[in-house]
XYZ file of N, CA and C in Angstrom:
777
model
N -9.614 17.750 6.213
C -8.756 18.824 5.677
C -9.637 19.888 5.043
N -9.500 20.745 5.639
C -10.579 22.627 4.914
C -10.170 22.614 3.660
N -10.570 23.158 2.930
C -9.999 23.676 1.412
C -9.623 25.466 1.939
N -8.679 25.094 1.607
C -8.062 26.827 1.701
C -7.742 27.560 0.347
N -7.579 28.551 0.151
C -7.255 29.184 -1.210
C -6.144 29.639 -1.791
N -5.768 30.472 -0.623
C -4.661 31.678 -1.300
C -3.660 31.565 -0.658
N -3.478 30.745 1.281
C -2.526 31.752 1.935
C -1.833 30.274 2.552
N -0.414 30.028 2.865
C 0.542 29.203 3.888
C 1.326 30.098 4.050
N 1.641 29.473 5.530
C 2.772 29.954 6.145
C 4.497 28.591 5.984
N 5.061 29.357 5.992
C 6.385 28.738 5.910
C 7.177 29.560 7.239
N 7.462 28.925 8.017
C 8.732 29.667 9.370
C 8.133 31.054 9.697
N 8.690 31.909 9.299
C 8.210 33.197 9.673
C 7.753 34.523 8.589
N 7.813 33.325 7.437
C 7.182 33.917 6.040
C 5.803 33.460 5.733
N 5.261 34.704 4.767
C 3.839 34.428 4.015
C 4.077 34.564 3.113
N 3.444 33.764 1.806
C 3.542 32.880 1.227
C 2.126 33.201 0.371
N 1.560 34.352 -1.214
C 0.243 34.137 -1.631
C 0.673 33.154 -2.714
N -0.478 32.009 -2.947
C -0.489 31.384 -4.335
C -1.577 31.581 -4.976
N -1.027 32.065 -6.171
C -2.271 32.288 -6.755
C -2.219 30.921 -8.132
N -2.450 29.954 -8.634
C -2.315 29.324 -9.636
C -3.329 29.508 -11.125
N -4.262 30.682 -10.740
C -5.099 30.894 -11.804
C -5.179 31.766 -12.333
N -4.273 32.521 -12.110
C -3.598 34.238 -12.865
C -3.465 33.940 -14.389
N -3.470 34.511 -14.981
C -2.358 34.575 -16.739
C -2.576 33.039 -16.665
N -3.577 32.949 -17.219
C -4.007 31.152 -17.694
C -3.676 31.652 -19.110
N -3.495 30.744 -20.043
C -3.290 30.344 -21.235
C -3.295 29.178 -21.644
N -4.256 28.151 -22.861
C -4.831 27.336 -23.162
C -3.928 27.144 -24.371
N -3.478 25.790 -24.636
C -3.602 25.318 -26.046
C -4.293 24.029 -26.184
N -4.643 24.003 -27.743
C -5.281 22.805 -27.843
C -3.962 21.629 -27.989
N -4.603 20.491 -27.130
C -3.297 19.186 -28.331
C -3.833 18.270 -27.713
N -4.261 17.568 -28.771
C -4.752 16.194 -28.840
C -4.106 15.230 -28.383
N -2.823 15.430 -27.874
C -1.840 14.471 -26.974
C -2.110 14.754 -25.869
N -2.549 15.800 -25.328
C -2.940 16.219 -23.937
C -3.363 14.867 -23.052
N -2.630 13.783 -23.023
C -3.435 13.171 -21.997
C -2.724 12.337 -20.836
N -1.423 12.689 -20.636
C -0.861 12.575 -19.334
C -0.060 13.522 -18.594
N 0.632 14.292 -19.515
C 1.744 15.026 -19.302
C 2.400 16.395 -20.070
N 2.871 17.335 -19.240
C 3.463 18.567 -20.313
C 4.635 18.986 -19.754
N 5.577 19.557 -20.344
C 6.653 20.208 -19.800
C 7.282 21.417 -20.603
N 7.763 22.653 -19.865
C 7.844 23.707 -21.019
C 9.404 24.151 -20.950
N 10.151 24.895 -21.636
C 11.120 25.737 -21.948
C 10.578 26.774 -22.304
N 11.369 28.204 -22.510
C 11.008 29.180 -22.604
C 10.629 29.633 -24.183
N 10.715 28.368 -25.214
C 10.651 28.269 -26.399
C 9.433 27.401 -27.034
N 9.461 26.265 -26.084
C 9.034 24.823 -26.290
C 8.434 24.257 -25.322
N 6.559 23.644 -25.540
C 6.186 22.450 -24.598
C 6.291 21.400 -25.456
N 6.358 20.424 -24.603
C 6.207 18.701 -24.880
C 5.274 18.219 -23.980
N 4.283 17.587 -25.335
C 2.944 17.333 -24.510
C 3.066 15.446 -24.574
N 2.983 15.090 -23.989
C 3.452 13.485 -23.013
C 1.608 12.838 -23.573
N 1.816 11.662 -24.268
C 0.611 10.927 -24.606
C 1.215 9.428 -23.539
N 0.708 8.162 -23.773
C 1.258 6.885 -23.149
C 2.463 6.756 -23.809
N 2.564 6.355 -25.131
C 3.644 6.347 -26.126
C 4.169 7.243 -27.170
N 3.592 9.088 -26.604
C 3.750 9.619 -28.083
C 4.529 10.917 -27.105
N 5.122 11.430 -27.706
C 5.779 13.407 -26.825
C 5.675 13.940 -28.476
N 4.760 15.022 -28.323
C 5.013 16.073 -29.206
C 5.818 17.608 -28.720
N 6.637 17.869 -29.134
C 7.004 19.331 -29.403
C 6.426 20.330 -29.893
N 5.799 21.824 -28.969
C 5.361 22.228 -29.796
C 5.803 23.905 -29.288
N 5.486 24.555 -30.451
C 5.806 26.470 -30.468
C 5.143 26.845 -28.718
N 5.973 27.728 -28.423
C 5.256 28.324 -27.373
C 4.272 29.284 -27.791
N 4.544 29.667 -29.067
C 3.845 31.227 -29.242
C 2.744 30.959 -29.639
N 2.705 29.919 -30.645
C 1.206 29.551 -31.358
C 0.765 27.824 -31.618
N 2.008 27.137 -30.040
C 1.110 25.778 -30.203
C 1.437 24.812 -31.386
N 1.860 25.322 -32.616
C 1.913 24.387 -34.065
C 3.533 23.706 -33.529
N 2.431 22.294 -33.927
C 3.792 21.085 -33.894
C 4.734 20.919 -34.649
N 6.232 20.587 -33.466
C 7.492 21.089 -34.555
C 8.054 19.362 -34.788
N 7.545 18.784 -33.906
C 8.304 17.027 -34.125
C 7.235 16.576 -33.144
N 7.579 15.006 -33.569
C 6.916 13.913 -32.836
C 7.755 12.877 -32.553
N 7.584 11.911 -31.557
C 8.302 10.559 -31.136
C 7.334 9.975 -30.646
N 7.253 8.924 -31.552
C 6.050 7.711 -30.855
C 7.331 6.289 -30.744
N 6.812 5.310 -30.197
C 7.180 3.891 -29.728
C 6.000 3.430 -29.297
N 5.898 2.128 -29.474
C 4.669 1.442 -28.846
C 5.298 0.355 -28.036
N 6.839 0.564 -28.193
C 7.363 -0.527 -26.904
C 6.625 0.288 -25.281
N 6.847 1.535 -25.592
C 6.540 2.085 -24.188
C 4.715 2.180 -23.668
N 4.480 1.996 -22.771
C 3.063 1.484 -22.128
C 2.178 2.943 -22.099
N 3.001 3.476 -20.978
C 2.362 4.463 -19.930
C 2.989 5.545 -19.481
N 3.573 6.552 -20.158
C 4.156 7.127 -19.397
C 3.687 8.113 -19.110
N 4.067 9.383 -18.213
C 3.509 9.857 -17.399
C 4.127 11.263 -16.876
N 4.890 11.241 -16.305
C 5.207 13.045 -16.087
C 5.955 13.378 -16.525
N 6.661 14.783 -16.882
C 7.259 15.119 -17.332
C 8.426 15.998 -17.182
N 10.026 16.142 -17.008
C 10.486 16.715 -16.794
C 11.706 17.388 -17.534
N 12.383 18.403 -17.554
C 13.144 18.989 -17.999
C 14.747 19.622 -17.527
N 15.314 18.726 -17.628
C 17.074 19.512 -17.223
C 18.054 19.480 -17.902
N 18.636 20.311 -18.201
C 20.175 20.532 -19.297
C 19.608 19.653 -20.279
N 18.767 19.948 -21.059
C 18.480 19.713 -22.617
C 17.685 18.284 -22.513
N 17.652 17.411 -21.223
C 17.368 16.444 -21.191
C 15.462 16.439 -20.912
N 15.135 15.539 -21.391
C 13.013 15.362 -20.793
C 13.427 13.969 -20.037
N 13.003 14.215 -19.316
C 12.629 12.634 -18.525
C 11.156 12.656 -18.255
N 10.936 11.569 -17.747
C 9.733 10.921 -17.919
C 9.547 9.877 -17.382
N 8.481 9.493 -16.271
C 8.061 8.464 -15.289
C 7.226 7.875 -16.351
N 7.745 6.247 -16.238
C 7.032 5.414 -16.907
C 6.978 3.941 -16.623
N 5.324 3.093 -16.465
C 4.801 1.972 -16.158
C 4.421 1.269 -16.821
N 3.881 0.226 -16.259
C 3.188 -0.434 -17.070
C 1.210 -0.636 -16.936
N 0.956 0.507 -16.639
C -0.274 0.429 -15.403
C -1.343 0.455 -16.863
N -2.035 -0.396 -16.698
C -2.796 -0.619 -15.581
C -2.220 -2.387 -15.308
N -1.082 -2.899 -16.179
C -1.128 -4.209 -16.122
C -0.517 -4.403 -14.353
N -0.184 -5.974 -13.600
C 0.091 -6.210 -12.464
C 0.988 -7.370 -12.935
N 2.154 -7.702 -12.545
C 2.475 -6.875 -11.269
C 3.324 -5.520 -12.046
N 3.104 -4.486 -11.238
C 3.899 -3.300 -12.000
C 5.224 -3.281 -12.120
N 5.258 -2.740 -13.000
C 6.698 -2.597 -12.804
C 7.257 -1.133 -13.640
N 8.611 -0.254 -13.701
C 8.928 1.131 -13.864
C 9.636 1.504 -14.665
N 10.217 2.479 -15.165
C 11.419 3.331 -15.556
C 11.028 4.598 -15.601
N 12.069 5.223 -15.847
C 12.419 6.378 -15.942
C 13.078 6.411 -17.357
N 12.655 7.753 -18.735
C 12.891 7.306 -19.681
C 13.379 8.673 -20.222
N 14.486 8.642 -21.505
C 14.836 9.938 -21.235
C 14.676 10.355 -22.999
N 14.623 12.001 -22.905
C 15.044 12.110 -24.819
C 15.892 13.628 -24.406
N 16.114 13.855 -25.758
C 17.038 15.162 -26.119
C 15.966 15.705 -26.508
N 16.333 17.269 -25.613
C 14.678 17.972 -26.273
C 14.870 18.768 -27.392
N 15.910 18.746 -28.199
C 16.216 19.387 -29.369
C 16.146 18.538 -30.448
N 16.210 17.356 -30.513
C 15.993 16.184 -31.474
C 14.732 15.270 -31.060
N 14.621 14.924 -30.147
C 13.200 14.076 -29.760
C 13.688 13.094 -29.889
N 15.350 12.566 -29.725
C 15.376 11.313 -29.920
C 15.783 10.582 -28.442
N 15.217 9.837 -28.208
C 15.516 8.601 -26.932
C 16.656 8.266 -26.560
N 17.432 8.828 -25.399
C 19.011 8.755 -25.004
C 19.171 7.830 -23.617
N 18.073 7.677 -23.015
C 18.429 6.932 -22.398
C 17.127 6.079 -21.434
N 17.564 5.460 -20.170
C 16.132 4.770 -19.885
C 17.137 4.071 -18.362
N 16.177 4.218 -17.008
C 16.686 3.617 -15.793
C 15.253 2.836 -15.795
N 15.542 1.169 -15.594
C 14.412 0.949 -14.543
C 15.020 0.369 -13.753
N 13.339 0.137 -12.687
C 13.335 -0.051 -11.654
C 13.088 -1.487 -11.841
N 12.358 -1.831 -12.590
C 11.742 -3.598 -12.826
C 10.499 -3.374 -11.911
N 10.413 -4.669 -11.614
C 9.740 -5.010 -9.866
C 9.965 -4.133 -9.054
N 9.432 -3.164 -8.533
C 9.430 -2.477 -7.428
C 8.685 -1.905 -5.817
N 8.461 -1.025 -5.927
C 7.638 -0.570 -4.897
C 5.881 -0.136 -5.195
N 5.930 -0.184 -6.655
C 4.811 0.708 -7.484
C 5.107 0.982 -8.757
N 3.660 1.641 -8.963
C 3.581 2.486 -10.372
C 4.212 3.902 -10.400
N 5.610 4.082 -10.889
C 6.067 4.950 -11.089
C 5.121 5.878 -12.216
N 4.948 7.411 -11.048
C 4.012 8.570 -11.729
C 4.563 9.864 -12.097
N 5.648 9.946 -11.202
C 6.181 11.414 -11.352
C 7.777 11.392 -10.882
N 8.464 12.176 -11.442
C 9.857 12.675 -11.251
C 10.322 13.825 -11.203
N 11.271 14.607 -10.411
C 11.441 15.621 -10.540
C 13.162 15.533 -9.445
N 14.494 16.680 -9.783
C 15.439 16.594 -9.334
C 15.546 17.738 -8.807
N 16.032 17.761 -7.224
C 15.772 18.831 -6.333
C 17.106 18.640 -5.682
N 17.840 19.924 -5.507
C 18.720 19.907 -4.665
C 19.736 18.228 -4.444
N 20.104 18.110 -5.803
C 20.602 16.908 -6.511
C 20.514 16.085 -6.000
N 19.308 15.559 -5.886
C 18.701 14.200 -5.563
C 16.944 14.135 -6.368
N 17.180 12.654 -6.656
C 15.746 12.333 -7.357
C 14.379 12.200 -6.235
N 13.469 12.914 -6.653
C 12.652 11.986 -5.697
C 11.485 11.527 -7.208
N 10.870 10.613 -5.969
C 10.349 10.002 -7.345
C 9.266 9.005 -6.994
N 7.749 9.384 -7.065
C 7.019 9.027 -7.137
C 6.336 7.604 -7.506
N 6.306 6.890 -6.237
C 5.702 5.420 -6.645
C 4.453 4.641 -6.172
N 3.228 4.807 -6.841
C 1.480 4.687 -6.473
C 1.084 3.527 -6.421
N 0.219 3.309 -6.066
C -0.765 2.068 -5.950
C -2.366 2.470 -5.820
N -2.800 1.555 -6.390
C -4.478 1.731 -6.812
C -5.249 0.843 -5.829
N -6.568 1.660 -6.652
C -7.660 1.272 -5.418
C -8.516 0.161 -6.735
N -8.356 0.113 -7.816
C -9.504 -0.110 -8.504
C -9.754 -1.325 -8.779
N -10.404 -1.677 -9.335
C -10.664 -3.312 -9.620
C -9.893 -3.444 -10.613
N -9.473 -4.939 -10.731
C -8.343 -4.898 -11.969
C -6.628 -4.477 -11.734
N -6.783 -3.361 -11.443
C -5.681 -2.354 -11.720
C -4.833 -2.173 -9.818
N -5.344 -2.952 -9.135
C -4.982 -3.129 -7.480
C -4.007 -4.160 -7.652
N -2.959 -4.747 -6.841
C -2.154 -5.031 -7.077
C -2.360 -5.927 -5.695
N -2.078 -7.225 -5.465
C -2.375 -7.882 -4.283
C -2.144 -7.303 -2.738
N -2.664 -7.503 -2.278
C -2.751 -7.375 -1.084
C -1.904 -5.359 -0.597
N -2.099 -4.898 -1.804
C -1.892 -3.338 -1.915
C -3.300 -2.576 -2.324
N -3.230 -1.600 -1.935
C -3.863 -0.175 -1.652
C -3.504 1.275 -2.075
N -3.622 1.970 -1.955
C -3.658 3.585 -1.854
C -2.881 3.982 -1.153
N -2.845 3.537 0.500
C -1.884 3.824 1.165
C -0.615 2.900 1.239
N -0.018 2.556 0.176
C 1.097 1.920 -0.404
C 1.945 2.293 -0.930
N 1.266 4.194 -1.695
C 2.102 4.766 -2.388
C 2.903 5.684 -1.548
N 4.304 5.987 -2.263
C 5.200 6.962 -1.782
C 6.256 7.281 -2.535
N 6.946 8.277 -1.787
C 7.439 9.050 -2.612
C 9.138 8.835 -1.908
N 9.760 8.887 -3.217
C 11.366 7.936 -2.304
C 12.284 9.204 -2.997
N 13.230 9.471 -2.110
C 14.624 9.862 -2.451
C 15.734 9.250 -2.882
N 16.398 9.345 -3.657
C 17.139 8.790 -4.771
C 18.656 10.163 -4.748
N 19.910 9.339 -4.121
C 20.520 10.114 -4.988
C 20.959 10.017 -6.352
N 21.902 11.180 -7.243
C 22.418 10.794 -8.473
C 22.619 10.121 -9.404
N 23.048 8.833 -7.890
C 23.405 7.018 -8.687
C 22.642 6.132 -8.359
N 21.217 6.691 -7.850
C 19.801 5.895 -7.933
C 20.316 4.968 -6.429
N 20.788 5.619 -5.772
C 20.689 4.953 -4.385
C 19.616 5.205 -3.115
N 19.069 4.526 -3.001
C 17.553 5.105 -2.305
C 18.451 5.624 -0.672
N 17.739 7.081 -0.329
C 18.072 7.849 0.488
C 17.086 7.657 1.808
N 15.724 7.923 1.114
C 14.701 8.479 2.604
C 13.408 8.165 1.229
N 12.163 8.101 2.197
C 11.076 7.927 1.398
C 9.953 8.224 2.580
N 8.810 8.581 1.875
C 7.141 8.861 2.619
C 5.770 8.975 1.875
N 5.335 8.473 3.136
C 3.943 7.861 2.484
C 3.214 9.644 2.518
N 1.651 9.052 2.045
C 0.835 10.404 1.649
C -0.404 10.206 3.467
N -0.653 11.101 3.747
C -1.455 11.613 4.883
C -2.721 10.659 4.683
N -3.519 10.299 5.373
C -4.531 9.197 5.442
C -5.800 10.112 5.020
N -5.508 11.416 5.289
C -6.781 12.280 4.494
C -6.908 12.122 3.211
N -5.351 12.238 2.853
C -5.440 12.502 1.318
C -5.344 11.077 0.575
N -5.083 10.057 1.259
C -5.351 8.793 0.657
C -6.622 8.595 0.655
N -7.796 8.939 1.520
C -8.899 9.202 1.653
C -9.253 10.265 0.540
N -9.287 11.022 0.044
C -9.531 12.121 -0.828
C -8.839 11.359 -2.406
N -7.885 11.239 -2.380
C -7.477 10.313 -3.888
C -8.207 9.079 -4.411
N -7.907 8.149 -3.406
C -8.340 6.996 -4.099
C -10.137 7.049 -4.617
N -9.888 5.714 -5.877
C -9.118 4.793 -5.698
C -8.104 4.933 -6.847
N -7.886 6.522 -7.020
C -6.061 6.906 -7.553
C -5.390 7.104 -6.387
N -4.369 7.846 -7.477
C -3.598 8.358 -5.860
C -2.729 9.678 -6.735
N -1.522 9.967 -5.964
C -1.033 11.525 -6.920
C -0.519 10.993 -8.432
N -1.205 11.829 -8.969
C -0.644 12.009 -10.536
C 0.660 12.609 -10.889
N 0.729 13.818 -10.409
C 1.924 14.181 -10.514
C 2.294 15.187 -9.495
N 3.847 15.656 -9.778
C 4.235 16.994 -8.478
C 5.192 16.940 -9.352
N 5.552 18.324 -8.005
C 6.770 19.064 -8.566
C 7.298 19.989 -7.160
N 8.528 19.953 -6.721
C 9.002 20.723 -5.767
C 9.369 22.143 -5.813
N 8.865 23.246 -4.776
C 9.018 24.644 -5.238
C 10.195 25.130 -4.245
N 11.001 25.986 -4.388
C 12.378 26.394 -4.088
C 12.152 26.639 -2.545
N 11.033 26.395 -1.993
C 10.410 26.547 -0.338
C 10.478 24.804 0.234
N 11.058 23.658 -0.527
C 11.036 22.750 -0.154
C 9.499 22.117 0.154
N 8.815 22.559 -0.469
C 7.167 22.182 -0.176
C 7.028 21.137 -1.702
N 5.760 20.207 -1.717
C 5.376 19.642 -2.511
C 4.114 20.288 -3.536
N 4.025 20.210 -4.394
C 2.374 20.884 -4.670
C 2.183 19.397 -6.143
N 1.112 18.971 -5.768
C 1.027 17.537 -6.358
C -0.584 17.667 -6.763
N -0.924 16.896 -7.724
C -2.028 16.648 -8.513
C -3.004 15.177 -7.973
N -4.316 15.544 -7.998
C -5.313 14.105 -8.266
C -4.990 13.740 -9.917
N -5.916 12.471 -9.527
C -6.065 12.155 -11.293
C -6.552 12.658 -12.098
N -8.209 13.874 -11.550
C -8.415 14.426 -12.227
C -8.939 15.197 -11.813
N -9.136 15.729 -10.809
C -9.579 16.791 -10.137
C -9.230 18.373 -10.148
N -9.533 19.226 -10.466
C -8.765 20.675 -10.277
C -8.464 21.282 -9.102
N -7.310 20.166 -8.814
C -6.816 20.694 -7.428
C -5.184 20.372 -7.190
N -4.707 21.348 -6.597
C -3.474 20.929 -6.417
C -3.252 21.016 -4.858
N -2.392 19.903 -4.343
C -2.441 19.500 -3.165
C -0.786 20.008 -2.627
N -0.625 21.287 -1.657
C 0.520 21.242 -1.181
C 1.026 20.565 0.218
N 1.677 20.323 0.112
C 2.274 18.976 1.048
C 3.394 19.979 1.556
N 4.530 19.203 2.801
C 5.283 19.496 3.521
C 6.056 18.177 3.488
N 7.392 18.363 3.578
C 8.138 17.262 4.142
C 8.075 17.144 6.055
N 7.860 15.631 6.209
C 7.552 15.938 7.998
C 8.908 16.067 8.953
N 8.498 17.164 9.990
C 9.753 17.118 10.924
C 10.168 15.753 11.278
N 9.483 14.799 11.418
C 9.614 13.509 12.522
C 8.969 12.666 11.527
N 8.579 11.315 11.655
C 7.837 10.130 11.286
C 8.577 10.074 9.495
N 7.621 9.720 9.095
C 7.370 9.248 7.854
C 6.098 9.596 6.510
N 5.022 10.474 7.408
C 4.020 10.672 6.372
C 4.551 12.109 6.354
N 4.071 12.497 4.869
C 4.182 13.925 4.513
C 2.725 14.804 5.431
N 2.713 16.509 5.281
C 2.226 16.890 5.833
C 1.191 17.749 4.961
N -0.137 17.222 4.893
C -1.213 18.249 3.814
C -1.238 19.503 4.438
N -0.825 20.057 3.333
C -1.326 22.114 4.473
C -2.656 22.073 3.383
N -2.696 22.448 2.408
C -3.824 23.204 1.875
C -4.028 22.612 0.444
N -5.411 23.078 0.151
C -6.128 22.443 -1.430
C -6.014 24.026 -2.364
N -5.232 23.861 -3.560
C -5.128 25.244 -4.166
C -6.109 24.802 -5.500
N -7.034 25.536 -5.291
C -7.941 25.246 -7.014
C -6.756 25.419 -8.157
N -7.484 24.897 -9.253
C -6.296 25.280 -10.347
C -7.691 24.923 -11.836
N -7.153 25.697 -12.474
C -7.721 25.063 -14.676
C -7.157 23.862 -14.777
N -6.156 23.232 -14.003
C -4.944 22.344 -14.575
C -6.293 20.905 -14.004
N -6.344 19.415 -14.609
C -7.166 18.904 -14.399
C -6.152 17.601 -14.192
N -5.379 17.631 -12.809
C -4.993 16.229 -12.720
C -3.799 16.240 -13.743
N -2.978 14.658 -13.549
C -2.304 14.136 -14.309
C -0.573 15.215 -14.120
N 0.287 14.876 -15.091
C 1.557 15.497 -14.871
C 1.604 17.004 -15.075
N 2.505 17.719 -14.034
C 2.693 18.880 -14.229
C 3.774 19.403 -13.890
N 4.907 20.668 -14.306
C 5.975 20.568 -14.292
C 5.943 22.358 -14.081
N 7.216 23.081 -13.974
C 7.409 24.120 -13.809
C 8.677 24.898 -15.430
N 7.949 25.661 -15.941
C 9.270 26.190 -16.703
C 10.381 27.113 -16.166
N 11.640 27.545 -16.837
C 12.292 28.351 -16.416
C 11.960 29.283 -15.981
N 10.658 30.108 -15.999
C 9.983 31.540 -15.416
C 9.252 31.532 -14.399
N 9.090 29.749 -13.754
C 8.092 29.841 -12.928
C 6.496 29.717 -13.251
N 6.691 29.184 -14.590
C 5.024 29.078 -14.804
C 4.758 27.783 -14.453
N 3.447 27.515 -14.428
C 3.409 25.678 -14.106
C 2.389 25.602 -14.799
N 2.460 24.442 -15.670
C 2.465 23.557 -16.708
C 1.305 22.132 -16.303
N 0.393 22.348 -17.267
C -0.413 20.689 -17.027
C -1.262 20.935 -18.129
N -2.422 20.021 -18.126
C -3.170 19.647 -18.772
C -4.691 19.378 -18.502
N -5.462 19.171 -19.132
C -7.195 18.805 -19.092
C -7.138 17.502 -19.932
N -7.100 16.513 -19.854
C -6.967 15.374 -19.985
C -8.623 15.186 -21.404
N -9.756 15.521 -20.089
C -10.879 15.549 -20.833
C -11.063 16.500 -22.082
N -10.514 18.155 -21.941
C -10.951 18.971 -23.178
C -9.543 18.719 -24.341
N -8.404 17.846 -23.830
C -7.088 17.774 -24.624
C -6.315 19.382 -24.552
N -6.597 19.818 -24.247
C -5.681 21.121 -23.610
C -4.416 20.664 -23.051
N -3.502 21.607 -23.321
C -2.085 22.044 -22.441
C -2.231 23.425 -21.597
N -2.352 23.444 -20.403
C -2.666 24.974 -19.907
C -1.452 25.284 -18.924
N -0.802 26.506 -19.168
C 0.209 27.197 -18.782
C -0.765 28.297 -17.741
N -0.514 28.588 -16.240
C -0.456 29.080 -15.076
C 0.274 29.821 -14.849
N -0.042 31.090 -14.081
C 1.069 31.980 -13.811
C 1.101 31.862 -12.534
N 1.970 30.514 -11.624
C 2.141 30.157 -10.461
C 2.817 31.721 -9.563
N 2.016 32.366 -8.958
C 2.807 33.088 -8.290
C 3.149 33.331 -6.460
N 4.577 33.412 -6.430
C 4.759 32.930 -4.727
C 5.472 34.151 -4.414
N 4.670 35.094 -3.630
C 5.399 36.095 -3.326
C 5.337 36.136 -1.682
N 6.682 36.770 -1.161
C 6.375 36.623 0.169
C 6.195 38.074 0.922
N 5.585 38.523 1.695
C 5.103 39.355 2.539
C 6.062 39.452 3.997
């Protein structure tokens, strides 16, 4: 797979991305899985901690810690609600939920798991009212799961009432290029395309849903500041992640204009 920069095609449209326009940095020491913004408010996602914080100047407005919870992991935002993909990783055998709070109180409203499943639930996001929802497997010592791999992980459709729809695996390049992770996080853009994260790499990977089969389709590698791990989109279209290593939250001025 080439590394490309700026340009996809979609049908009979073009398509520039630019993801490194109007960067903006905050510091937060929670920075280390996950962020999600409102046009007021990010929530920066630790294993067991979500802080709230100012858009304008970053200073923290609340906190919610639990240490029942392990691992959680991406981050999302709808009608007042955060959800949040969450495991038990690195322990085996894995197992999931999906975990929810009120983003005006920070308090914990609700929680789906999965138990035993398919994987390490990494990412969530609700598209054209259905869940899809991200479920990985490792390459590493320890943290591999019997007789599983890299190419184990996928990504499943879910409607409303958590009834599994359709699901697909990741391209053998990019299982080749991830492991021995696999995607950290995604998020779907109003073009029905994927644009998904390594663990820690500054790259974001846009994908295709496939006409036929079952594996998704890699188009292109978009550099990014954003370093891996969960990333989400706010109401304006900015997209949202983190630097895991410097503890940063960095806001992107994702822009998709068509020609």
């Amino acid at each position: 797979m080439k590394r490309l920069y700026i340009t996809f095609v979609l049908g009979l449209l073009f398509f520039s991305v630019k993801a490194q326009e109007e960067t903006k940095k905050y510091d937060a020491p929670h920075a280390r899985q996950a962020v999600a913004a409102t046009d007021e408010f990010f929530f920066v996602v630790d294993n067991n901690v979500i802080v709230k914080r100012d858009i304008v100047d970053g200073k923290e407005i609340k906190r919610w810690e639990d240490k029942r919870l392990k691992h959680l992991n991406s981050a999302y935002i709808q009608n007042d609600t955060l959800f949040c993909a969450h495991s038990n990783y690195p322990s085996i055998p894995m197992h999931s939920s999906i975990e929810m709070w009120d983003i005006n109180t920070l308090e914990h409203i609700g929680s789906h798991s999965f138990g035993i499943d398919i994987g390490s639930c990494t990412w969530i996001v609700q598209h054209e009212q259905h869940w899809y929802v991200m479920f990985v497997h490792y390459a590493n010592e320890g943290k591999m799961q019997k007789n599983r791999d890299v190419s184990w992980s996928q990504l499943i459709k879910y409607d409303l009432n958590w009834n599994r729809k359709e699901g697909w695996v990741l391209p053998k390049e990019l299982i080749e290029k991830v492991s021995p992770y696999s995607i950290s996080g995604g998020i779907i853009l109003e073009d029905n395309s994927l644009l998904c994260t390594h663990h820690h790499f500054k790259e974001l990977y846009k994908l295709q849903f496939p006409k036929m089969g079952s594996t998704l389709v890699w188009e292109e590698t978009i550099p990014t500041e954003i370093r891996g791990q969960g990333i989400a989109l706010d109401p304006n279209g900015n997209l949202w992640g983190i630097d895991k290593k410097s503890r940063e939250v960095i806001k992107e001025k994702l822009i998709t204009v068509s020609k």
